[in-house]
Short mmCIF file of C-alpha atoms in Angstrom, two decimals:
data_model
loop_
_atom_site.label_atom_id
_atom_site.label_comp_id
_atom_site.label_asym_id
_atom_site.label_seq_id
_atom_site.Cartn_x
_atom_site.Cartn_y
_atom_site.Cartn_z
CA MET A 1 0.00 0.00 0.00
CA GLU A 2 1.30 3.38 -1.02
CA LYS A 3 0.72 6.54 0.98
CA LEU A 4 0.83 9.97 -0.62
CA THR A 5 0.53 13.41 0.87
CA ALA A 6 -0.40 16.54 -1.06
CA ASP A 7 -1.21 20.17 -0.46
CA VAL A 8 -4.42 19.77 -2.47
CA LEU A 9 -6.35 16.67 -3.49
CA VAL A 10 -8.73 17.00 -6.44
CA ILE A 11 -11.30 14.26 -7.04
CA GLY A 12 -12.54 14.30 -10.62
CA PHE A 13 -10.96 15.56 -13.86
CA GLY A 14 -13.80 17.89 -14.90
CA LYS A 15 -13.37 21.50 -15.99
CA GLY A 16 -13.51 22.93 -12.49
CA GLY A 17 -11.21 20.32 -10.99
CA LYS A 18 -8.55 20.39 -13.69
CA THR A 19 -8.52 24.21 -13.82
CA ALA A 20 -7.92 24.37 -10.09
CA ALA A 21 -5.31 21.62 -10.26
CA HIS A 22 -3.34 23.37 -13.00
CA THR A 23 -3.38 26.75 -11.27
CA LEU A 24 -2.48 25.37 -7.86
CA SER A 25 0.31 23.26 -9.29
CA ASP A 26 1.69 26.27 -11.16
CA ALA A 27 1.59 28.16 -7.85
CA GLY A 28 3.91 25.56 -6.33
CA LYS A 29 1.34 23.45 -4.51
CA ARG A 30 1.71 19.68 -4.48
CA VAL A 31 -1.46 18.45 -6.23
CA VAL A 32 -2.87 14.94 -6.61
CA LEU A 33 -5.85 14.46 -8.92
CA VAL A 34 -7.86 11.24 -8.85
CA GLU A 35 -10.00 10.29 -11.87
CA GLN A 36 -11.92 7.03 -11.86
CA SER A 37 -11.76 6.39 -15.63
CA GLU A 38 -8.95 6.70 -18.13
CA ASN A 39 -11.64 7.53 -20.68
CA MET A 40 -12.60 10.70 -18.81
CA TYR A 41 -9.34 12.63 -18.53
CA GLY A 42 -10.48 16.21 -18.99
CA GLY A 43 -14.04 15.54 -17.82
CA THR A 44 -17.38 15.20 -19.53
CA CYS A 45 -17.07 18.10 -21.96
CA PRO A 46 -14.13 16.99 -24.15
CA ASN A 47 -14.96 13.29 -23.94
CA VAL A 48 -18.71 12.69 -24.06
CA GLY A 49 -20.31 16.14 -23.83
CA CYS A 50 -19.74 19.52 -25.44
CA VAL A 51 -16.91 18.67 -27.83
CA PRO A 52 -18.24 15.46 -29.44
CA THR A 53 -21.83 16.69 -29.62
CA LYS A 54 -20.93 20.03 -31.19
CA MET A 55 -18.63 18.25 -33.61
CA LEU A 56 -21.58 16.05 -34.56
CA VAL A 57 -23.67 19.19 -35.07
CA HIS A 58 -21.03 20.34 -37.55
CA TYR A 59 -20.79 17.00 -39.32
CA SER A 60 -24.54 16.46 -39.51
CA ASN A 61 -25.10 19.83 -41.16
CA ALA A 62 -22.38 19.05 -43.70
CA ARG A 63 -24.10 15.89 -44.99
CA ARG A 64 -25.29 16.11 -48.60
CA LEU A 65 -28.34 14.36 -49.95
CA GLU A 66 -26.17 12.11 -52.11
CA ASP A 67 -24.09 10.94 -49.12
CA ASP A 68 -24.85 7.46 -47.85
CA ALA A 69 -26.22 8.06 -44.35
CA GLN A 70 -24.51 5.13 -42.64
CA GLU A 71 -21.13 5.68 -44.29
CA PHE A 72 -21.21 9.41 -43.60
CA PHE A 73 -22.18 8.83 -39.97
CA ALA A 74 -19.43 6.25 -39.43
CA HIS A 75 -16.89 8.69 -40.91
CA SER A 76 -18.19 11.42 -38.57
CA ILE A 77 -17.91 9.21 -35.48
CA ALA A 78 -14.35 8.32 -36.49
CA GLY A 79 -13.56 12.04 -36.58
CA VAL A 80 -15.11 12.52 -33.16
CA ARG A 81 -13.12 9.62 -31.71
CA ALA A 82 -9.87 10.99 -33.10
CA LEU A 83 -10.46 14.43 -31.62
CA THR A 84 -11.65 13.25 -28.22
CA SER A 85 -8.72 10.83 -27.97
CA ALA A 86 -6.31 13.66 -28.69
CA PHE A 87 -7.98 15.91 -26.13
CA ARG A 88 -7.99 13.14 -23.54
CA ALA A 89 -4.29 12.42 -24.00
CA GLY A 90 -3.49 16.12 -23.95
CA ASN A 91 -5.43 16.69 -20.74
CA PHE A 92 -3.59 13.87 -18.99
CA ALA A 93 -0.14 14.82 -20.21
CA SER A 94 -0.51 18.52 -19.49
CA LEU A 95 -1.35 17.90 -15.83
CA ASP A 96 0.55 14.72 -14.98
CA GLY A 97 3.59 16.14 -16.74
CA LYS A 98 3.95 18.91 -14.18
CA ASP A 99 6.62 18.42 -11.52
CA THR A 100 4.17 19.16 -8.70
CA ALA A 101 1.13 17.25 -10.01
CA THR A 102 0.20 13.56 -10.11
CA VAL A 103 -2.81 11.92 -11.75
CA ILE A 104 -4.09 8.67 -10.25
CA THR A 105 -6.66 6.57 -12.09
CA GLY A 106 -9.16 4.85 -9.82
CA THR A 107 -12.21 5.39 -7.64
CA ALA A 108 -11.64 7.52 -4.56
CA ARG A 109 -13.51 6.93 -1.33
CA PHE A 110 -13.11 8.89 1.88
CA VAL A 111 -11.46 7.26 4.87
CA ASP A 112 -11.67 10.39 7.01
CA PRO A 113 -12.16 14.13 6.34
CA HIS A 114 -8.58 14.53 5.04
CA THR A 115 -7.86 11.12 3.48
CA VAL A 116 -9.14 9.07 0.56
CA ALA A 117 -8.30 5.55 -0.53
CA VAL A 118 -7.95 4.55 -4.18
CA GLY A 119 -7.94 0.92 -5.26
CA GLU A 120 -7.92 -2.29 -3.23
CA GLY A 121 -5.44 -4.67 -1.67
CA ASP A 122 -1.80 -4.35 -2.74
CA ASP A 123 -2.80 -1.70 -5.28
CA ARG A 124 -4.41 0.48 -2.64
CA ILE A 125 -3.17 4.06 -2.45
CA THR A 126 -4.12 6.52 0.26
CA VAL A 127 -3.89 10.26 -0.33
CA THR A 128 -3.97 12.77 2.51
CA ALA A 129 -4.32 16.52 2.01
CA PRO A 130 -5.31 19.57 4.06
CA THR A 131 -7.45 20.85 1.17
CA ILE A 132 -9.76 18.76 -1.02
CA ILE A 133 -11.78 19.74 -4.12
CA LEU A 134 -14.67 17.56 -5.32
CA SER A 135 -15.24 17.68 -9.09
CA THR A 136 -17.01 14.41 -9.86
CA GLY A 137 -19.67 15.84 -12.18
CA SER A 138 -23.07 14.38 -12.97
CA ALA A 139 -24.59 11.37 -14.73
CA PRO A 140 -27.75 10.89 -16.83
CA VAL A 141 -30.99 10.02 -15.07
CA VAL A 142 -33.25 7.33 -16.50
CA ALA A 143 -36.85 8.20 -15.73
CA PRO A 144 -38.77 5.57 -13.70
CA ILE A 145 -40.89 4.49 -16.65
CA PRO A 146 -41.82 0.78 -16.63
CA GLY A 147 -39.62 -1.09 -19.08
CA LEU A 148 -37.36 1.85 -19.98
CA ALA A 149 -34.29 1.02 -17.90
CA THR A 150 -34.36 -2.65 -18.94
CA SER A 151 -34.96 -2.10 -22.65
CA LYS A 152 -32.19 -3.50 -24.83
CA HIS A 153 -32.75 -0.53 -27.14
CA LEU A 154 -31.89 2.01 -24.44
CA VAL A 155 -28.88 4.16 -25.36
CA SER A 156 -27.15 6.89 -23.41
CA SER A 157 -25.90 10.13 -24.90
CA THR A 158 -22.37 8.77 -24.41
CA GLU A 159 -23.16 5.63 -26.37
CA LEU A 160 -24.71 7.64 -29.18
CA THR A 161 -21.56 9.72 -29.60
CA GLN A 162 -19.40 6.60 -29.80
CA ALA A 163 -21.49 4.07 -31.76
CA ALA A 164 -20.61 3.91 -35.47
CA THR A 165 -24.05 2.66 -36.54
CA LEU A 166 -26.71 5.26 -37.24
CA PRO A 167 -30.09 4.27 -35.73
CA GLU A 168 -32.86 4.16 -38.31
CA ARG A 169 -35.40 5.49 -35.83
CA LEU A 170 -34.73 7.26 -32.55
CA ILE A 171 -37.11 8.21 -29.76
CA VAL A 172 -35.89 10.96 -27.47
CA VAL A 173 -37.56 10.95 -24.07
CA GLY A 174 -37.54 14.59 -22.97
CA GLY A 175 -37.48 17.84 -24.91
CA GLY A 176 -34.88 19.74 -22.93
CA TYR A 177 -31.50 21.00 -24.12
CA LEU A 178 -29.82 17.59 -24.44
CA GLY A 179 -32.86 15.96 -25.98
CA LEU A 180 -33.39 18.60 -28.64
CA GLU A 181 -29.69 18.80 -29.50
CA PHE A 182 -29.53 15.06 -30.15
CA ALA A 183 -32.84 15.14 -32.00
CA SER A 184 -31.51 17.84 -34.33
CA ILE A 185 -28.16 16.10 -34.84
CA TYR A 186 -29.58 12.69 -35.70
CA GLN A 187 -32.37 14.02 -37.88
CA HIS A 188 -29.76 15.82 -39.98
CA PHE A 189 -27.74 12.60 -40.21
CA GLY A 190 -30.80 10.85 -41.63
CA THR A 191 -32.43 9.19 -38.61
CA HIS A 192 -36.21 9.45 -38.20
CA VAL A 193 -36.54 11.18 -34.81
CA THR A 194 -39.51 11.46 -32.45
CA VAL A 195 -39.34 13.63 -29.33
CA LEU A 196 -41.74 12.85 -26.47
CA GLU A 197 -42.08 15.78 -24.06
CA GLY A 198 -44.29 15.71 -20.98
CA ALA A 199 -44.85 19.47 -20.82
CA GLU A 200 -47.70 20.94 -22.84
CA ARG A 201 -45.29 22.99 -24.92
CA LEU A 202 -41.68 22.82 -25.91
CA LEU A 203 -39.13 24.90 -23.99
CA PRO A 204 -41.62 26.14 -21.38
CA ARG A 205 -39.08 28.49 -19.78
CA GLU A 206 -38.83 30.54 -22.97
CA ASP A 207 -41.38 33.01 -24.29
CA GLU A 208 -44.05 31.34 -26.40
CA ASP A 209 -43.01 33.10 -29.60
CA ILE A 210 -39.41 31.92 -29.26
CA ALA A 211 -40.37 28.36 -28.29
CA GLY A 212 -42.90 28.28 -31.12
CA THR A 213 -40.34 29.38 -33.69
CA ALA A 214 -37.86 26.78 -32.43
CA ARG A 215 -40.51 24.08 -32.77
CA GLU A 216 -41.36 25.21 -36.31
CA ILE A 217 -37.70 24.93 -37.30
CA LEU A 218 -37.26 21.49 -35.73
CA GLU A 219 -40.45 20.15 -37.26
CA GLY A 220 -39.48 21.74 -40.55
CA ASP A 221 -36.33 19.61 -40.45
CA GLY A 222 -38.53 16.53 -40.12
CA ILE A 223 -38.45 15.91 -36.37
CA ARG A 224 -41.72 14.64 -34.95
CA ILE A 225 -42.42 16.45 -31.67
CA ILE A 226 -45.18 15.29 -29.34
CA THR A 227 -45.81 17.50 -26.31
CA GLY A 228 -48.13 16.73 -23.43
CA ALA A 229 -47.09 13.08 -23.73
CA LYS A 230 -47.23 11.01 -20.55
CA ILE A 231 -45.21 7.86 -21.19
CA THR A 232 -46.75 4.85 -19.47
CA LYS A 233 -44.45 1.98 -20.43
CA VAL A 234 -41.81 0.65 -22.80
CA GLU A 235 -41.89 -2.82 -24.35
CA ASP A 236 -39.22 -4.47 -26.50
CA SER A 237 -40.51 -6.16 -29.61
CA GLY A 238 -37.68 -7.72 -31.58
CA ALA A 239 -35.69 -5.09 -33.45
CA VAL A 240 -37.67 -2.20 -31.99
CA ALA A 241 -38.93 -0.82 -28.71
CA LYS A 242 -42.54 0.26 -28.40
CA VAL A 243 -43.23 3.32 -26.28
CA MET A 244 -46.79 3.73 -25.02
CA TYR A 245 -47.97 7.18 -23.97
CA GLU A 246 -51.14 9.02 -23.10
CA LYS A 247 -52.17 12.26 -24.73
CA ASP A 248 -55.50 14.06 -24.77
CA GLY A 249 -57.21 11.10 -23.15
CA ARG A 250 -55.95 8.60 -25.70
CA THR A 251 -53.35 5.84 -25.41
CA LEU A 252 -50.93 5.97 -28.31
CA GLU A 253 -47.78 4.16 -29.38
CA VAL A 254 -44.56 4.93 -31.21
CA GLU A 255 -41.66 2.59 -31.92
CA ALA A 256 -37.97 2.96 -32.69
CA SER A 257 -34.71 1.05 -32.82
CA ALA A 258 -33.10 3.29 -30.19
CA LEU A 259 -34.34 5.11 -27.08
CA LEU A 260 -32.48 8.08 -25.62
CA PRO A 261 -33.53 9.17 -22.11
CA ALA A 262 -32.93 12.92 -21.85
CA THR A 263 -34.70 13.73 -18.61
CA GLY A 264 -31.88 15.30 -16.64
CA ARG A 265 -28.68 14.48 -14.80
CA ARG A 266 -27.83 13.80 -11.16
CA PRO A 267 -24.70 14.67 -9.15
CA VAL A 268 -22.21 11.80 -8.95
CA THR A 269 -21.40 11.01 -5.33
CA ASP A 270 -21.93 7.22 -5.26
CA GLY A 271 -18.97 5.43 -3.75
CA LEU A 272 -17.29 8.56 -2.41
CA ARG A 273 -18.34 7.74 1.16
CA LEU A 274 -19.01 11.39 1.92
CA ASP A 275 -20.35 10.35 5.31
CA ALA A 276 -16.84 9.34 6.35
CA ALA A 277 -15.69 12.86 5.50
CA GLY A 278 -18.62 14.54 7.26
CA VAL A 279 -19.77 16.17 4.01
CA ARG A 280 -23.49 16.88 3.82
CA THR A 281 -25.62 16.51 0.70
CA THR A 282 -28.88 18.17 -0.33
CA PRO A 283 -32.16 16.25 -0.73
CA ASN A 284 -31.48 15.86 -4.47
CA GLY A 285 -28.08 14.29 -3.82
CA ALA A 286 -25.86 17.28 -4.58
CA VAL A 287 -22.99 18.22 -2.30
CA GLU A 288 -24.16 21.07 -0.08
CA VAL A 289 -22.05 24.23 -0.52
CA ASP A 290 -22.12 27.88 0.50
CA GLU A 291 -21.53 30.86 -1.80
CA TYR A 292 -17.77 30.23 -1.59
CA LEU A 293 -18.32 26.59 -2.61
CA ARG A 294 -17.19 25.29 0.77
CA THR A 295 -18.95 22.15 1.94
CA SER A 296 -19.98 21.38 5.51
CA GLN A 297 -16.25 20.67 6.00
CA GLN A 298 -14.54 24.03 5.52
CA HIS A 299 -11.43 22.50 3.93
CA ILE A 300 -13.45 20.60 1.29
CA PHE A 301 -14.85 22.41 -1.75
CA ALA A 302 -17.22 21.18 -4.47
CA VAL A 303 -17.14 22.53 -8.02
CA GLY A 304 -19.19 21.85 -11.14
CA ASP A 305 -22.28 19.67 -11.49
CA VAL A 306 -21.68 17.81 -8.23
CA ASN A 307 -22.62 20.88 -6.18
CA GLY A 308 -26.09 21.11 -7.74
CA GLY A 309 -25.51 24.39 -9.57
CA PRO A 310 -26.18 25.09 -13.27
CA GLN A 311 -24.83 22.18 -15.29
CA PHE A 312 -22.58 24.03 -17.71
CA THR A 313 -18.84 23.70 -18.31
CA TYR A 314 -18.33 27.44 -18.09
CA VAL A 315 -20.06 27.55 -14.69
CA ALA A 316 -17.67 24.85 -13.48
CA LEU A 317 -14.83 27.06 -14.70
CA ASP A 318 -16.20 29.97 -12.70
CA ASP A 319 -16.55 27.64 -9.70
CA ALA A 320 -12.82 26.97 -9.97
CA ARG A 321 -12.12 30.70 -10.01
CA ILE A 322 -14.10 31.12 -6.79
CA VAL A 323 -12.20 28.32 -5.05
CA LEU A 324 -8.86 29.58 -6.33
CA ASP A 325 -9.68 33.02 -4.95
CA GLN A 326 -10.20 31.33 -1.59
CA LEU A 327 -6.93 29.42 -1.76
CA LEU A 328 -4.65 31.88 -3.54
CA GLY A 329 -6.45 35.22 -3.68
CA GLU A 330 -8.44 37.61 -1.51
CA GLY A 331 -11.35 35.25 -0.88
CA LYS A 332 -13.97 37.73 -2.06
CA ARG A 333 -15.34 36.05 -5.16
CA THR A 334 -18.67 34.19 -4.69
CA THR A 335 -21.45 32.57 -6.69
CA THR A 336 -23.60 35.64 -5.99
CA ASP A 337 -21.33 37.66 -8.28
CA ARG A 338 -22.71 35.92 -11.35
CA VAL A 339 -24.85 38.16 -13.54
CA ALA A 340 -26.26 37.51 -17.00
CA VAL A 341 -24.97 33.97 -17.49
CA PRO A 342 -25.81 32.98 -21.10
CA HIS A 343 -27.07 29.58 -22.28
CA THR A 344 -27.11 28.01 -25.74
CA LEU A 345 -29.23 25.21 -27.16
CA PHE A 346 -27.24 23.85 -30.09
CA ILE A 347 -30.01 23.02 -32.50
CA THR A 348 -29.67 24.35 -36.06
CA PRO A 349 -29.66 27.33 -35.97
CA PRO A 350 -28.74 27.63 -32.27
CA LEU A 351 -30.92 29.26 -29.64
CA ALA A 352 -28.97 31.40 -27.18
CA THR A 353 -30.56 33.23 -24.26
CA VAL A 354 -29.46 35.54 -21.47
CA GLY A 355 -31.21 37.59 -18.81
CA LEU A 356 -34.97 38.02 -18.51
CA THR A 357 -37.61 36.77 -20.89
CA GLU A 358 -40.43 39.10 -21.87
CA ARG A 359 -42.78 37.11 -19.64
CA GLU A 360 -40.48 37.41 -16.63
CA ALA A 361 -39.97 41.15 -17.16
CA ARG A 362 -43.72 41.78 -17.34
CA GLU A 363 -44.37 39.60 -14.29
CA GLN A 364 -41.91 41.81 -12.40
CA GLY A 365 -43.88 44.89 -13.46
CA LEU A 366 -40.99 46.40 -15.39
CA ASN A 367 -41.56 49.11 -17.99
CA ILE A 368 -40.08 47.47 -21.07
CA LYS A 369 -39.69 47.77 -24.80
CA VAL A 370 -39.45 44.65 -26.94
CA ALA A 371 -37.38 44.53 -30.12
CA ARG A 372 -38.15 41.46 -32.20
CA GLU A 373 -37.40 40.65 -35.82
CA LYS A 374 -37.15 37.56 -37.99
CA VAL A 375 -33.62 36.87 -39.13
CA ALA A 376 -34.78 36.72 -42.75
CA ASP A 377 -36.05 40.30 -42.43
CA ILE A 378 -32.89 41.83 -40.90
CA VAL A 379 -31.47 43.67 -43.91
CA ALA A 380 -28.39 44.76 -41.97
CA MET A 381 -27.40 41.11 -41.36
CA PRO A 382 -26.36 39.66 -44.73
CA ARG A 383 -24.24 37.10 -42.86
CA ALA A 384 -27.35 34.91 -42.58
CA TYR A 385 -27.78 34.91 -46.36
CA THR A 386 -24.12 34.26 -47.10
CA VAL A 387 -24.25 31.00 -45.14
CA GLU A 388 -27.77 30.17 -46.36
CA GLU A 389 -29.32 30.06 -42.89
CA THR A 390 -32.02 32.72 -42.58
CA ARG A 391 -34.34 30.86 -40.23
CA GLY A 392 -34.97 32.15 -36.75
CA VAL A 393 -35.67 35.31 -34.81
CA MET A 394 -33.86 37.82 -32.60
CA LYS A 395 -35.59 39.28 -29.58
CA PHE A 396 -34.36 41.82 -27.04
CA ILE A 397 -35.97 43.08 -23.84
CA VAL A 398 -35.00 46.68 -23.02
CA ASP A 399 -35.81 48.76 -19.94
CA ALA A 400 -37.86 51.67 -21.31
CA ASP A 401 -36.72 53.99 -18.51
CA THR A 402 -32.97 53.35 -18.53
CA ASP A 403 -32.31 51.94 -22.04
CA LEU A 404 -30.49 49.04 -20.39
CA ILE A 405 -30.79 45.57 -21.88
CA LEU A 406 -32.65 43.17 -19.61
CA GLY A 407 -32.56 40.04 -21.72
CA ALA A 408 -32.30 38.46 -25.14
CA ALA A 409 -33.34 35.35 -27.04
CA LEU A 410 -31.36 34.78 -30.21
CA LEU A 411 -32.50 31.96 -32.47
CA SER A 412 -30.12 32.49 -35.34
CA ILE A 413 -26.86 31.67 -37.02
CA ASP A 414 -23.93 32.55 -34.72
CA ALA A 415 -26.26 33.00 -31.73
CA GLN A 416 -23.80 31.18 -29.46
CA GLU A 417 -21.27 33.96 -30.16
CA VAL A 418 -23.55 36.98 -30.34
CA VAL A 419 -25.11 36.22 -26.96
CA ASN A 420 -21.74 36.70 -25.27
CA THR A 421 -21.66 40.32 -26.47
CA VAL A 422 -25.18 40.86 -25.13
CA ALA A 423 -24.27 39.26 -21.79
CA LEU A 424 -21.22 41.53 -21.50
CA ALA A 425 -23.42 44.55 -22.25
CA ILE A 426 -25.86 43.55 -19.51
CA ARG A 427 -23.09 43.02 -16.96
CA HIS A 428 -21.49 46.39 -17.67
CA ASN A 429 -24.65 48.48 -18.14
CA ILE A 430 -24.04 49.15 -21.82
CA THR A 431 -27.25 50.56 -23.24
CA ALA A 432 -29.25 49.40 -26.21
CA THR A 433 -28.44 52.70 -27.91
CA GLU A 434 -24.71 52.04 -27.56
CA LEU A 435 -25.10 48.62 -29.17
CA ARG A 436 -27.33 50.15 -31.83
CA THR A 437 -24.78 52.80 -32.83
CA SER A 438 -21.54 50.81 -32.52
CA ILE A 439 -19.35 49.76 -35.45
CA TYR A 440 -19.23 46.05 -36.33
CA THR A 441 -17.34 44.02 -38.90
CA HIS A 442 -19.17 43.19 -42.12
CA PRO A 443 -20.73 40.82 -42.84
CA SER A 444 -21.31 39.62 -39.29
CA SER A 445 -24.23 38.62 -37.12
CA THR A 446 -23.56 41.39 -34.59
CA GLU A 447 -24.58 43.85 -37.30
CA ALA A 448 -28.12 42.85 -36.45
CA PHE A 449 -27.84 45.17 -33.42
CA ASN A 450 -27.79 48.15 -35.79
CA GLU A 451 -31.21 47.26 -37.10
CA VAL A 452 -33.08 45.33 -34.43
CA PHE A 453 -32.38 47.84 -31.66
CA GLY A 454 -33.59 50.54 -34.02
CA LYS A 455 -37.10 49.26 -33.28
CA VAL A 456 -36.85 50.55 -29.70
CA VAL A 457 -34.14 53.24 -29.65
CA GLY A 458 -33.02 56.12 -31.81
CA GLY A 459 -29.60 56.81 -33.31
#
């Protein structure tokens, strides 16, 4: 049995954990990082999340009608595997190659508040550190629908990004971000996709006009979307699975060769033995943290999905910044500092949002102006025509009294980039007029500001 001591122990190779590990190691701290799988060096994003899925978005939109669907898909998956393998190797080498950092592969479990054990028997390693950072991420949840978990046609998002065979028909259970992204990807590859969503309308958190336009685009691409669907059971029948659901008082059925559950993710804490460390969890299984991301043990922090916060890679990165400010800085940065955090749904074209929706602003009794225009009608945005993607809409919520931007919903080409400019404007009190009258490169999607904001401001 080997015993190691470190200044900081990081459990999990996700964005928050690896960022903290790199910075602390560069600061001269002795860092040990434990990751349970050699296939997850770097975390979810570069291996089974953001990187492979967005690469598949790119590939799927590049498929031509004359391309054989199966061959093109297999080629695309090969490209994904090559990139993720390179990223995985790079993540390991860049950290383990540091003089003051060590990566251990295995499952960590707490022995006491300062010590974890990795492995069993003669291969057992114990690591003791005065500071510990939990970064174990989250895992998909399979809804408790009779027959779903045991169906041989059940596939996870991870399996979909790694399997070289394109499913002929795919049922996506859940119409959230992950579900709609995969629906869009696989429909463009040539799969017949059905989305079953329990809510009465798609994207219920968004304004109805935005959600409605998104649905029109998805259905226009051939995706079958059924909202208000209460799934009652799943039955395997040879080469397909049959999904029974109730809608409008009727019992209906749809079948497919693959089922993707997309009903959320849960924090990964199984096997950590947090009780031995005295670390409390919330009722939903997340590690309980304060605004500084300290757990119930002040020397143990939790970053990323495991702490129950927003499940985004860039939030995990900000979590790392908060912890690093505690360990190396002034200790002032907190989760309450976050303002105007943008989100993007990577359908085609993408839907990016930030700040308040129109509904939320009106519910708060704010005096607002709404600027809304279809992308196809924005003359000042020829970028959409040059790439032959004119579908979508841009919508901005502006405070009528102060001219400050309160929120935006951008369903358009380049929305994932444009929304960052809007978020920056919100955070720094840049007015709609300033965005309206600024100079932008041409042709670009940010030029839309010149025209769309003209609906509510002068200049």
